[in-house]
CSV table of C-alpha atoms in Angstrom, one decimal:
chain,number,residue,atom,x,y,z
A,1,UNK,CA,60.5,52.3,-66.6
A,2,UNK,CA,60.6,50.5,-63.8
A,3,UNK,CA,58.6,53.5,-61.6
A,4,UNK,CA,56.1,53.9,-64.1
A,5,UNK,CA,55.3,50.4,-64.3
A,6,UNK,CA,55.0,50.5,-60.9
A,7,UNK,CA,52.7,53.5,-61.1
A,8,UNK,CA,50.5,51.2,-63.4
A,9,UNK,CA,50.3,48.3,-61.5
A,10,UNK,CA,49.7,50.6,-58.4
A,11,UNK,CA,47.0,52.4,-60.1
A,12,UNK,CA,45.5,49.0,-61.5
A,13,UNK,CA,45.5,47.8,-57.9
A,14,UNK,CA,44.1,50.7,-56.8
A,15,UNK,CA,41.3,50.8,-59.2
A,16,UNK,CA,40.4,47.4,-58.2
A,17,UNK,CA,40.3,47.8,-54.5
A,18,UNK,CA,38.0,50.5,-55.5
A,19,UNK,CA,36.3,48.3,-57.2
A,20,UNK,CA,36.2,46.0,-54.6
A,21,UNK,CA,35.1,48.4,-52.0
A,22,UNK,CA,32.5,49.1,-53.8
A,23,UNK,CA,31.8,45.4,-54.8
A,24,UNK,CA,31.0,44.7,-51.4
A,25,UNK,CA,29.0,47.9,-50.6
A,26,UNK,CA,26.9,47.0,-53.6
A,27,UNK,CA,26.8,43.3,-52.1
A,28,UNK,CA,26.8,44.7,-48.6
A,29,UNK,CA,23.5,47.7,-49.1
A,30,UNK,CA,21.5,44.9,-50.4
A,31,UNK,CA,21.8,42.6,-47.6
A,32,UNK,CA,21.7,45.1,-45.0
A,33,UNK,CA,18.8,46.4,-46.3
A,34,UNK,CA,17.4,42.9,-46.6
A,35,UNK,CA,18.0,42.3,-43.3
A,36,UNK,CA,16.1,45.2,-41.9
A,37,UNK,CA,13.2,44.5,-43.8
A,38,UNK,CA,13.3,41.1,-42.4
A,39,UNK,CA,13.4,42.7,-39.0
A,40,UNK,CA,10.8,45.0,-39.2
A,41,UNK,CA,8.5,42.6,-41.0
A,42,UNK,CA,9.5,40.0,-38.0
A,43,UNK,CA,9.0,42.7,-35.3
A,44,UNK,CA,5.4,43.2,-37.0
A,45,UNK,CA,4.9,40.1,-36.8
A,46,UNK,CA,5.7,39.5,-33.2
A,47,UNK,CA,3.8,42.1,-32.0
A,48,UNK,CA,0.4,41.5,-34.1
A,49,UNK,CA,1.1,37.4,-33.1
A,50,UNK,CA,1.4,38.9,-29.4
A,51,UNK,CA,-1.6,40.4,-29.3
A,52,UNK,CA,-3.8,38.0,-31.0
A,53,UNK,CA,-2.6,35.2,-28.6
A,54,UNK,CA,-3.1,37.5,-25.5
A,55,UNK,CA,-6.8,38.5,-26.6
A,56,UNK,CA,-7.1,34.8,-27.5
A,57,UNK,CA,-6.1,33.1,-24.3
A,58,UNK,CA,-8.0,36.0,-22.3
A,59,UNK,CA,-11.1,34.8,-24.4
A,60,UNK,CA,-10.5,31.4,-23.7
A,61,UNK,CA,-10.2,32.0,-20.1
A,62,UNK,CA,-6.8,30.5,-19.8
A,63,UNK,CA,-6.1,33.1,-16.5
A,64,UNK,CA,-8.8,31.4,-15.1
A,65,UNK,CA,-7.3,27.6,-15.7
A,66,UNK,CA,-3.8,28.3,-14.7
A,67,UNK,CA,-5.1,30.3,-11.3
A,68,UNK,CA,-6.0,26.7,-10.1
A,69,UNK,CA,-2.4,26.0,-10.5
A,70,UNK,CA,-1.3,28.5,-7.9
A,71,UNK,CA,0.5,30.1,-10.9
A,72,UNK,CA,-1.9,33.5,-10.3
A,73,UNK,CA,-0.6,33.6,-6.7
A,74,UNK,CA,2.9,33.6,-8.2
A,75,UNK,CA,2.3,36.6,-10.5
A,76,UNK,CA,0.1,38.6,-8.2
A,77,UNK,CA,3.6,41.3,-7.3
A,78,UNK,CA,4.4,41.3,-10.7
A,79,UNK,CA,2.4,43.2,-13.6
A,80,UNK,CA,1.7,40.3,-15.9
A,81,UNK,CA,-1.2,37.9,-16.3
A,82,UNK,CA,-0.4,35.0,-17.1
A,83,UNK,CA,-1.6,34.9,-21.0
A,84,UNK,CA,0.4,38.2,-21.1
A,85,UNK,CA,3.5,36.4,-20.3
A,86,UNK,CA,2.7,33.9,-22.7
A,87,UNK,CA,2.3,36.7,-25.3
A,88,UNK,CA,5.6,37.7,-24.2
A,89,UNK,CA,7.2,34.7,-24.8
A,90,UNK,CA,5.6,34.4,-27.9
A,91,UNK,CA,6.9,37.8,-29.3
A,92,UNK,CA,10.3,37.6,-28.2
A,93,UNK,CA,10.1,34.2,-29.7
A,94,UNK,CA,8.9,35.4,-32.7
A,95,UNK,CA,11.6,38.2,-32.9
A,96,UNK,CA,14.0,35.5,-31.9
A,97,UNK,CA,13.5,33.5,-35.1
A,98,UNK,CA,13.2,37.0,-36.9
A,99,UNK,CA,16.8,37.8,-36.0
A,100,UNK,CA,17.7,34.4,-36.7
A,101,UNK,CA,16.7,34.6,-40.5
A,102,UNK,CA,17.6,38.0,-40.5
A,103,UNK,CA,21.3,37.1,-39.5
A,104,UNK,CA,20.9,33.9,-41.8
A,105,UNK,CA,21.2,37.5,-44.4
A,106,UNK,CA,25.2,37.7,-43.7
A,107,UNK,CA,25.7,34.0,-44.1
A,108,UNK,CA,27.3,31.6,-41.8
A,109,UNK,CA,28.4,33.4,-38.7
A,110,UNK,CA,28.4,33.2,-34.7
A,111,UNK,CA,25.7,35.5,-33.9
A,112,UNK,CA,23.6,33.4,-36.0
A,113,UNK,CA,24.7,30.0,-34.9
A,114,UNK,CA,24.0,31.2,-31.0
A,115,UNK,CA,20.7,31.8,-32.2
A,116,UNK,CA,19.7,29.3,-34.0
A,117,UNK,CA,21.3,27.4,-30.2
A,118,UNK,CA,18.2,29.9,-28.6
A,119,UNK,CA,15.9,28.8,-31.0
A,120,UNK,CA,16.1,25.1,-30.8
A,121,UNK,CA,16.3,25.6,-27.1
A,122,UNK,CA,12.6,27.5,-27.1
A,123,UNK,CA,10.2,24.3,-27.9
A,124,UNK,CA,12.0,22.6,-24.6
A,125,UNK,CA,11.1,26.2,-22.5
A,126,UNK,CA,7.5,25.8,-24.1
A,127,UNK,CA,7.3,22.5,-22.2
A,128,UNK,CA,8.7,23.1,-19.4
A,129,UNK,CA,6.8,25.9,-18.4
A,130,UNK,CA,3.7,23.5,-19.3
A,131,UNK,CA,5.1,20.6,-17.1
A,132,UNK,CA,5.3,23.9,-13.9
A,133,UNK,CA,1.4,24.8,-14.9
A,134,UNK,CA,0.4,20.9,-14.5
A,135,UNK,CA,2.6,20.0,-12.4
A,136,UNK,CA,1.2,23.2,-10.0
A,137,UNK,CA,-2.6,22.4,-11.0
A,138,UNK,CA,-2.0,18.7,-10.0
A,139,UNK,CA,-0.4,19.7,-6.8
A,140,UNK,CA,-3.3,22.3,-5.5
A,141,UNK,CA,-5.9,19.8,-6.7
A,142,UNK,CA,-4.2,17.3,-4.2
A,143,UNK,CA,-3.7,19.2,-1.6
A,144,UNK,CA,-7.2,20.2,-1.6
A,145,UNK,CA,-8.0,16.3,-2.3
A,146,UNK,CA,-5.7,15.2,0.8
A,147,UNK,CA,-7.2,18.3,3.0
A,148,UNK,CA,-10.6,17.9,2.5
A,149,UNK,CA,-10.8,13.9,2.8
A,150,UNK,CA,-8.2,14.1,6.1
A,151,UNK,CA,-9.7,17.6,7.1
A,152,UNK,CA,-10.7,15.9,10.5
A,153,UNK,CA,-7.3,14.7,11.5
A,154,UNK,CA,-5.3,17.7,13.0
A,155,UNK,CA,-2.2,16.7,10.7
A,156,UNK,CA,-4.8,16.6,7.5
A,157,UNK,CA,-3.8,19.8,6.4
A,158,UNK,CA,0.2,19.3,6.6
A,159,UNK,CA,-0.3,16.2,5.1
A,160,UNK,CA,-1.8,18.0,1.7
A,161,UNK,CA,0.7,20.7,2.3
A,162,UNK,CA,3.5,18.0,2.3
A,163,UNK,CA,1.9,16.1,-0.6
A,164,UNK,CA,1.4,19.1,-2.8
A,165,UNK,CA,5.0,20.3,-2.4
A,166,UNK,CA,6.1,17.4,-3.2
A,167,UNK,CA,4.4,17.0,-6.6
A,168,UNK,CA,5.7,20.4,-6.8
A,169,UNK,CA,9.2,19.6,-6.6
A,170,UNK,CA,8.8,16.4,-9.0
A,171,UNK,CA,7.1,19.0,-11.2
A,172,UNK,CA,10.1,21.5,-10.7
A,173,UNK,CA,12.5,19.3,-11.3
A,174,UNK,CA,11.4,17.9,-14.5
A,175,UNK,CA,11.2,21.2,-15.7
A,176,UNK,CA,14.5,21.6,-14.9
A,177,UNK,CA,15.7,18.4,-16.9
A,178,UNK,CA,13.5,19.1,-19.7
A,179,UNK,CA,15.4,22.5,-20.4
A,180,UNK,CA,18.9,21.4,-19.9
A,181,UNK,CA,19.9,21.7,-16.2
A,182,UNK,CA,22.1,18.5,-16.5
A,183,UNK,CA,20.4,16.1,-14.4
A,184,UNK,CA,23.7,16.2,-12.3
A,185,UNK,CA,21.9,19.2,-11.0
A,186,UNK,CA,18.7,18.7,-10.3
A,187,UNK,CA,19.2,14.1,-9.6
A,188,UNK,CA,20.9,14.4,-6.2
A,189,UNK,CA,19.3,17.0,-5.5
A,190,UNK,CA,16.0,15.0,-5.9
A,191,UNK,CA,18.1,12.0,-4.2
A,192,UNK,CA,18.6,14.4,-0.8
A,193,UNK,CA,15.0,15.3,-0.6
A,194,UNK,CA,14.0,11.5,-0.3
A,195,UNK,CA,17.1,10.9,1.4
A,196,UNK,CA,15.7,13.6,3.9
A,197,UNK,CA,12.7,12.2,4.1
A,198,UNK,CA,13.3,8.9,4.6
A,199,UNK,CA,15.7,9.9,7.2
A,200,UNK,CA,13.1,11.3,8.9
A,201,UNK,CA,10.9,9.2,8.8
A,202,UNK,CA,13.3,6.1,10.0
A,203,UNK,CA,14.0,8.7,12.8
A,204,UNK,CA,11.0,9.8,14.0
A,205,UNK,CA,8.7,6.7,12.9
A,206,UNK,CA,10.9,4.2,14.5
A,207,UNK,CA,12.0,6.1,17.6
A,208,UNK,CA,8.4,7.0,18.2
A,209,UNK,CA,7.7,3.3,17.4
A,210,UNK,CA,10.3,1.7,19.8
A,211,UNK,CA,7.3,1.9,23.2
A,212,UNK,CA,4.8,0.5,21.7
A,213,UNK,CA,7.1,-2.1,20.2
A,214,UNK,CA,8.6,-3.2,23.8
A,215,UNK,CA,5.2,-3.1,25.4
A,216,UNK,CA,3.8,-5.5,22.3
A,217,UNK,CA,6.8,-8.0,22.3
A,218,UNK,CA,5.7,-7.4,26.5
A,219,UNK,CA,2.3,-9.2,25.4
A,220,UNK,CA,3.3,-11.7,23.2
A,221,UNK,CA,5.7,-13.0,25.8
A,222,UNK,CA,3.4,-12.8,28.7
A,223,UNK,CA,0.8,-14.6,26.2
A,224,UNK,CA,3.1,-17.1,25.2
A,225,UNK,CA,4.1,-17.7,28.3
A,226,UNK,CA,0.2,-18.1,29.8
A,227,UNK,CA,-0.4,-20.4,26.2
A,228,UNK,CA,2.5,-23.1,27.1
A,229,UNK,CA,0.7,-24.6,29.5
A,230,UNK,CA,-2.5,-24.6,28.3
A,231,UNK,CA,-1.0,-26.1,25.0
A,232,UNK,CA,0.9,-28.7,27.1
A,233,UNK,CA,-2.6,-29.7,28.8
A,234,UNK,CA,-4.3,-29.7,25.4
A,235,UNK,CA,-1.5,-31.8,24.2
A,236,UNK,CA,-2.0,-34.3,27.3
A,237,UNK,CA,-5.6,-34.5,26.5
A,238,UNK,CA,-5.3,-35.2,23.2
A,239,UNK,CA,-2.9,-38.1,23.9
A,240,UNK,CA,-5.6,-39.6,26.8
A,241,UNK,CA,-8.3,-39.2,23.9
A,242,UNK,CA,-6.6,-41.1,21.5
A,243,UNK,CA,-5.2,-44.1,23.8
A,244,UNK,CA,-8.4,-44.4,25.3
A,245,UNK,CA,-10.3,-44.4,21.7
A,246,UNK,CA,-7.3,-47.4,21.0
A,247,UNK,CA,-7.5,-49.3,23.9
A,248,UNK,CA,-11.6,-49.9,24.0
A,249,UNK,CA,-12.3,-48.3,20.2
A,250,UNK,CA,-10.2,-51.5,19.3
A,251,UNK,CA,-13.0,-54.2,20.5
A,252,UNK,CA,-16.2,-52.2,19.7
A,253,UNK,CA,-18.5,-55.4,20.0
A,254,UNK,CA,-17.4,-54.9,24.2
A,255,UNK,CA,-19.2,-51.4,24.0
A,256,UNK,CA,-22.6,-51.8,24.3
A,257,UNK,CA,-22.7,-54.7,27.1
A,258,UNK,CA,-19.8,-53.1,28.7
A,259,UNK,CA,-20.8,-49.2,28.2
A,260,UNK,CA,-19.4,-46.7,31.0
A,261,UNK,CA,-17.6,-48.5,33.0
A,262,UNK,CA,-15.9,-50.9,30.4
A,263,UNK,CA,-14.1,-48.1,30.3
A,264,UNK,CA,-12.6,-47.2,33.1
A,265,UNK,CA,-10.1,-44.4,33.4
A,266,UNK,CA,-6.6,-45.6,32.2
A,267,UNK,CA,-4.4,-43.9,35.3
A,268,UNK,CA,-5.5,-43.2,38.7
A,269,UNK,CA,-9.4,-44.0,40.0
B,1,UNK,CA,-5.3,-17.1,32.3
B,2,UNK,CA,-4.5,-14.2,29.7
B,3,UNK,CA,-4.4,-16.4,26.4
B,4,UNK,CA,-7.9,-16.5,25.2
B,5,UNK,CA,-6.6,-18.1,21.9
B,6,UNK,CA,-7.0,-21.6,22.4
B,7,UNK,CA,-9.5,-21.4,24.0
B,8,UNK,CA,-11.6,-19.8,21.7
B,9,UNK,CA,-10.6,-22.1,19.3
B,10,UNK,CA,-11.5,-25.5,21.5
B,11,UNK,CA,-14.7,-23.7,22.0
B,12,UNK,CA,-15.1,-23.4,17.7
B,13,UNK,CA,-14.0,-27.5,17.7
B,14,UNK,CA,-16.6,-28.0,20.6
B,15,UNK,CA,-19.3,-26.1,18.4
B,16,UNK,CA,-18.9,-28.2,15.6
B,17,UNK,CA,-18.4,-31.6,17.3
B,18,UNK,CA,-22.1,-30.1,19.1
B,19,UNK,CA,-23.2,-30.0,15.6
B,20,UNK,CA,-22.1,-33.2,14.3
B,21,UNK,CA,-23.4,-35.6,17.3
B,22,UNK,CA,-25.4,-33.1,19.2
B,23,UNK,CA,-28.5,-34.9,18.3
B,24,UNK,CA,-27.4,-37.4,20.6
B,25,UNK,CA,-28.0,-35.2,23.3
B,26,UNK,CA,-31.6,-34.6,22.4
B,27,UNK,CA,-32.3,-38.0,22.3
B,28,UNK,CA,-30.6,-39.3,25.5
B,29,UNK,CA,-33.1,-36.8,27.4
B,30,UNK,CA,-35.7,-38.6,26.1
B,31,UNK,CA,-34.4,-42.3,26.8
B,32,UNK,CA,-33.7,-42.6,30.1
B,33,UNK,CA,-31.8,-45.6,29.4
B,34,UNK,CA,-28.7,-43.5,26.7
B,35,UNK,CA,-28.8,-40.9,29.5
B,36,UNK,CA,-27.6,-43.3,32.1
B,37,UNK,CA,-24.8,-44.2,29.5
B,38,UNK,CA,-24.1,-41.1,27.9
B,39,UNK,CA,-23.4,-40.1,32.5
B,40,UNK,CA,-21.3,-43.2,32.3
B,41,UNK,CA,-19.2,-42.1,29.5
B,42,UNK,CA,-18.7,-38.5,30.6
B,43,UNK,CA,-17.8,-39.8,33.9
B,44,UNK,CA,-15.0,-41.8,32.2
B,45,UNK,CA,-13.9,-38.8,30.4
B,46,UNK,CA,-14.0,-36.5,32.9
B,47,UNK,CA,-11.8,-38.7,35.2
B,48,UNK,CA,-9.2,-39.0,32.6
B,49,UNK,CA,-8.9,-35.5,32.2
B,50,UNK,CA,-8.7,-35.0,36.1
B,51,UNK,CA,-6.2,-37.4,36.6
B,52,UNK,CA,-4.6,-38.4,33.5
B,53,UNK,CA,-3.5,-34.2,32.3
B,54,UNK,CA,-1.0,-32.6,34.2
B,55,UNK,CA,-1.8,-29.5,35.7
B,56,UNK,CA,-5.3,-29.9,34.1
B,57,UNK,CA,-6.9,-28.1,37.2
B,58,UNK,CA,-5.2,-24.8,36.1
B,59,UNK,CA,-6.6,-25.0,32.2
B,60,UNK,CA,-9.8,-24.4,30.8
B,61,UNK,CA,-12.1,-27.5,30.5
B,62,UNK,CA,-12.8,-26.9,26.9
B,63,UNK,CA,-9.8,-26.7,26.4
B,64,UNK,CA,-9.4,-30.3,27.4
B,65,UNK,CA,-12.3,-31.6,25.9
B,66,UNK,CA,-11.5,-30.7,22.9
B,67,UNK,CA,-8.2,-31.8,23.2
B,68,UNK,CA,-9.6,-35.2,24.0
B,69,UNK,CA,-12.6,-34.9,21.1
B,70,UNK,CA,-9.3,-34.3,18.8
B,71,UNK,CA,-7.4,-37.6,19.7
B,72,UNK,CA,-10.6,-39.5,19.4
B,73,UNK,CA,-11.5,-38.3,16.4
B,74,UNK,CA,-8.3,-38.6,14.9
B,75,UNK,CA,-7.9,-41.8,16.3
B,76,UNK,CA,-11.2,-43.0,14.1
B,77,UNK,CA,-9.7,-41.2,11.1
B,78,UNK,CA,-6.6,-42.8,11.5
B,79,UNK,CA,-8.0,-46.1,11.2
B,80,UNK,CA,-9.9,-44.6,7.7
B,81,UNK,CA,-13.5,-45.1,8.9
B,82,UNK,CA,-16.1,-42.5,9.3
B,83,UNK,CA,-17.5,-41.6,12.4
B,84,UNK,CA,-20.8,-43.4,12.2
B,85,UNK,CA,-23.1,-40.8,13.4
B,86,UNK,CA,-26.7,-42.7,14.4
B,87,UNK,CA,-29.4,-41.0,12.1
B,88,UNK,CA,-32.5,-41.1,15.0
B,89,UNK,CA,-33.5,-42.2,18.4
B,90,UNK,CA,-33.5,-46.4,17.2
B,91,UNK,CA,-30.1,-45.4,15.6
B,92,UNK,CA,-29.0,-44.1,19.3
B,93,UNK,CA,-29.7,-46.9,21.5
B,94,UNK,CA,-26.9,-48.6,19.0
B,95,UNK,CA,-24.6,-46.2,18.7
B,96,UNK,CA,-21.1,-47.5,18.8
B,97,UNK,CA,-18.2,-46.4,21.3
B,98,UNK,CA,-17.0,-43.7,20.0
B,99,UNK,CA,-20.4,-41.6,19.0
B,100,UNK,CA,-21.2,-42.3,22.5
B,101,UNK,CA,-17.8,-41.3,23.9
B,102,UNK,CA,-18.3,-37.9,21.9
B,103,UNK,CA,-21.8,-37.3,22.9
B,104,UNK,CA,-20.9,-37.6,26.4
B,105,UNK,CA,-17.9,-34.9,25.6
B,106,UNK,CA,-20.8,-32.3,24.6
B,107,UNK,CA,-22.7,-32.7,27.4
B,108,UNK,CA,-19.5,-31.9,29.3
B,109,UNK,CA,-19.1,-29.1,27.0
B,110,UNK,CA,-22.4,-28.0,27.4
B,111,UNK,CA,-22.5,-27.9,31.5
B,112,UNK,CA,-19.0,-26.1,31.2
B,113,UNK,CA,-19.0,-21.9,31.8
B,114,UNK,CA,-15.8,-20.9,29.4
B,115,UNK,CA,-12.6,-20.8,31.9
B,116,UNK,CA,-14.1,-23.4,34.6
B,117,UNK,CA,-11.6,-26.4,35.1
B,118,UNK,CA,-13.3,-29.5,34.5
B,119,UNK,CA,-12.8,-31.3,37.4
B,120,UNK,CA,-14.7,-28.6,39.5
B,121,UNK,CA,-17.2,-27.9,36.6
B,122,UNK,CA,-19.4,-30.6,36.0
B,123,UNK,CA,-21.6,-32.3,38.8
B,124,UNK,CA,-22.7,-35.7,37.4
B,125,UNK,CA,-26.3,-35.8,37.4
B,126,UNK,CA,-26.9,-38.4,39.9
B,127,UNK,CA,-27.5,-41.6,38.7
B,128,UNK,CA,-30.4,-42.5,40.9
């Protein structure tokens, strides 16, 4: 009794974990092939979109724009152009997004959700590399600004040098913030560069400045010193010109029968 | 004397106290008579500023004269008049004290070479 109802409800489970298994392989062949197709149409998609843009941006001559940038110099060891890396980036962007609705297949699960962290992620990339090519066009154009207008100075050209790396760096480093290296990072980092800088310039500046400094202070004492009694004597005068335009200014019928020598010269004579 | 400052700027004060009563100038060489008082006066002044400025030898005339223009002029300010500059020659034989007392600082001014002291500067035209 007891064993064979056992047998049932054993064969009754049994059936229904077959069932089950096969439940979910019916559920599971589906999906799986689902998400294949997904891939494979995603993969075509990435590599037609890949193309496209590379033959576009070639077309458009956008090699040409970012090789004011400094960019080309960049990539000249390695095998890309810039538009192919673009494509690049494109593609595996593409196939990103691909894998991300081809995982969305499976429902909610951490392969997808790290994606979908990838893909949100992307956009911020996109603009970062743009800030690097503006940021690098700005900087050569610059440099060649500050070179060619100070060409004649001998420090002309480290002056564009030293301007152009340092929209460079400003470039770099908003880059950096705009794809998530906390500004922890990249702020003091900004903050000892200036720091630097100013450092050096306090250093050098001033230290170079401390001659001429003493021999001008020098000149304004000597001059001071040669003024004082020139200003004492101009003073003096100044007082004689006024008592003397009191003392006969004060009766100026006297003047004209008394002219010269009505006024005769208050002390000494 | 290595400060050129004030003197330059007794020298600008000189200009326009030139401009303003100049004329007179012009006119005494013409009357014989205003000559002989415009001497006078600039004999006055002159002795003041030799004997009445310490240490006047050692500065530069203008730079006395135009000390001494200053206090007269403010002196006539100070009392809220005008300096009644004379329009022509008539104007100049009646020219009150202290046109005449200018006048006779410009032709001072005038016979002065920038950085001479004043009391070895100016010979007085003789009177004679």
């Amino acid at each position: 009794m007891t064993p064979g109802k056992g047998a049932v409800t054993l064969s009754v489970d049994f059936g229904q974990g077959l069932s089950n298994a096969w439940n979910s392989i019916a559920t599971f062949v589906p999906k799986f092939v689902a998400f294949l197709v997904i891939l494979l149409i995603g993969w075509i998609i990435a590599k037609v979109v890949a193309k496209v843009v590379d033959k576009v941006l070639e077309r458009v001559g956008f090699d040409r724009v970012v090789e004011r940038g400094g960019v080309k110099r960049m990539l000249a060891n390695s095998k890309y152009d810039a538009s192919d890396i673009i494509a690049k980036l494109l593609y595996y962007a593409i196939l990103l997004i691909t894998l991300q609705v081809a995982f969305g297949v499976w429902g909610p699960n951490p392969v997808s959700a790290v994606l979908t962290g990838i893909v949100a992620w992307l956009p911020r990339a996109v603009v970062a590399i743009v800030i690097v090519v503006v940021a690098g066009a700005i900087a050569s154009a610059v440099k060649d600004l500050v070179t060619g207008a100070l060409g004649s100075l001998s420090y002309g050209r480290l002056l564009g040098t030293l301007a152009s790396v340092f929209i460079w760096g400003l470039g770099i480093i908003a880059a950096l913030n705009q794809i998530g290296v906390a500004t922890t990072v990249t702020t003091p980092v900004l903050i000892t560069v200036l720091a630097t800088i100013g450092g050096i310039a306090v250093v050098g500046v001033g230290g170079g400045l401390v001659r001429p400094m003493q021999s001008r202070w020098d000149r304004w004492l000597n001059r001071a010193e040669d003024e004082i009694p020139q200003a004492k004597a101009s003073a003096e005068a100044y007082q004689r010109g006024r008592e003397d335009a009191a003392r006969t200014g004060a009766r100026p019928a006297a003047h004209r029968a008394t002219t010269g020598p009505a006024t005769p010269p208050p002390m000494g004579t | 004397m290595g400060s050129r400052r004030l003197e330059r700027s007794a020298r600008r004060l000189l200009d326009r106290l030139h401009d303003q009563v100049g004329a007179g100038l012009v006119v005494a060489a013409a009357v014989p008579g205003l000559a002989a008082v415009v001497d006078q006066h600039a004999a006055a002044v002159r002795d003041i500023l030799t004997t009445g400025v310490e240490a006047g030898a050692a500065v530069a005339g203008s730079v006395l004269l135009a000390g001494y223009a200053q206090g007269v002029l403010d002196h006539v300010r100070e009392k809220g008049e005008q300096l009644r500059v004379p329009a022509d020659a008539a104007d100049w034989a009646r020219a009150d004290w202290f046109s005449m007392r200018l006048v006779a600082v410009c032709s001072l001014a005038r016979n002065l070479r920038p950085g001479h002291p004043v009391g070895t500067t100016d010979e007085l035209p003789s009177l004679a």
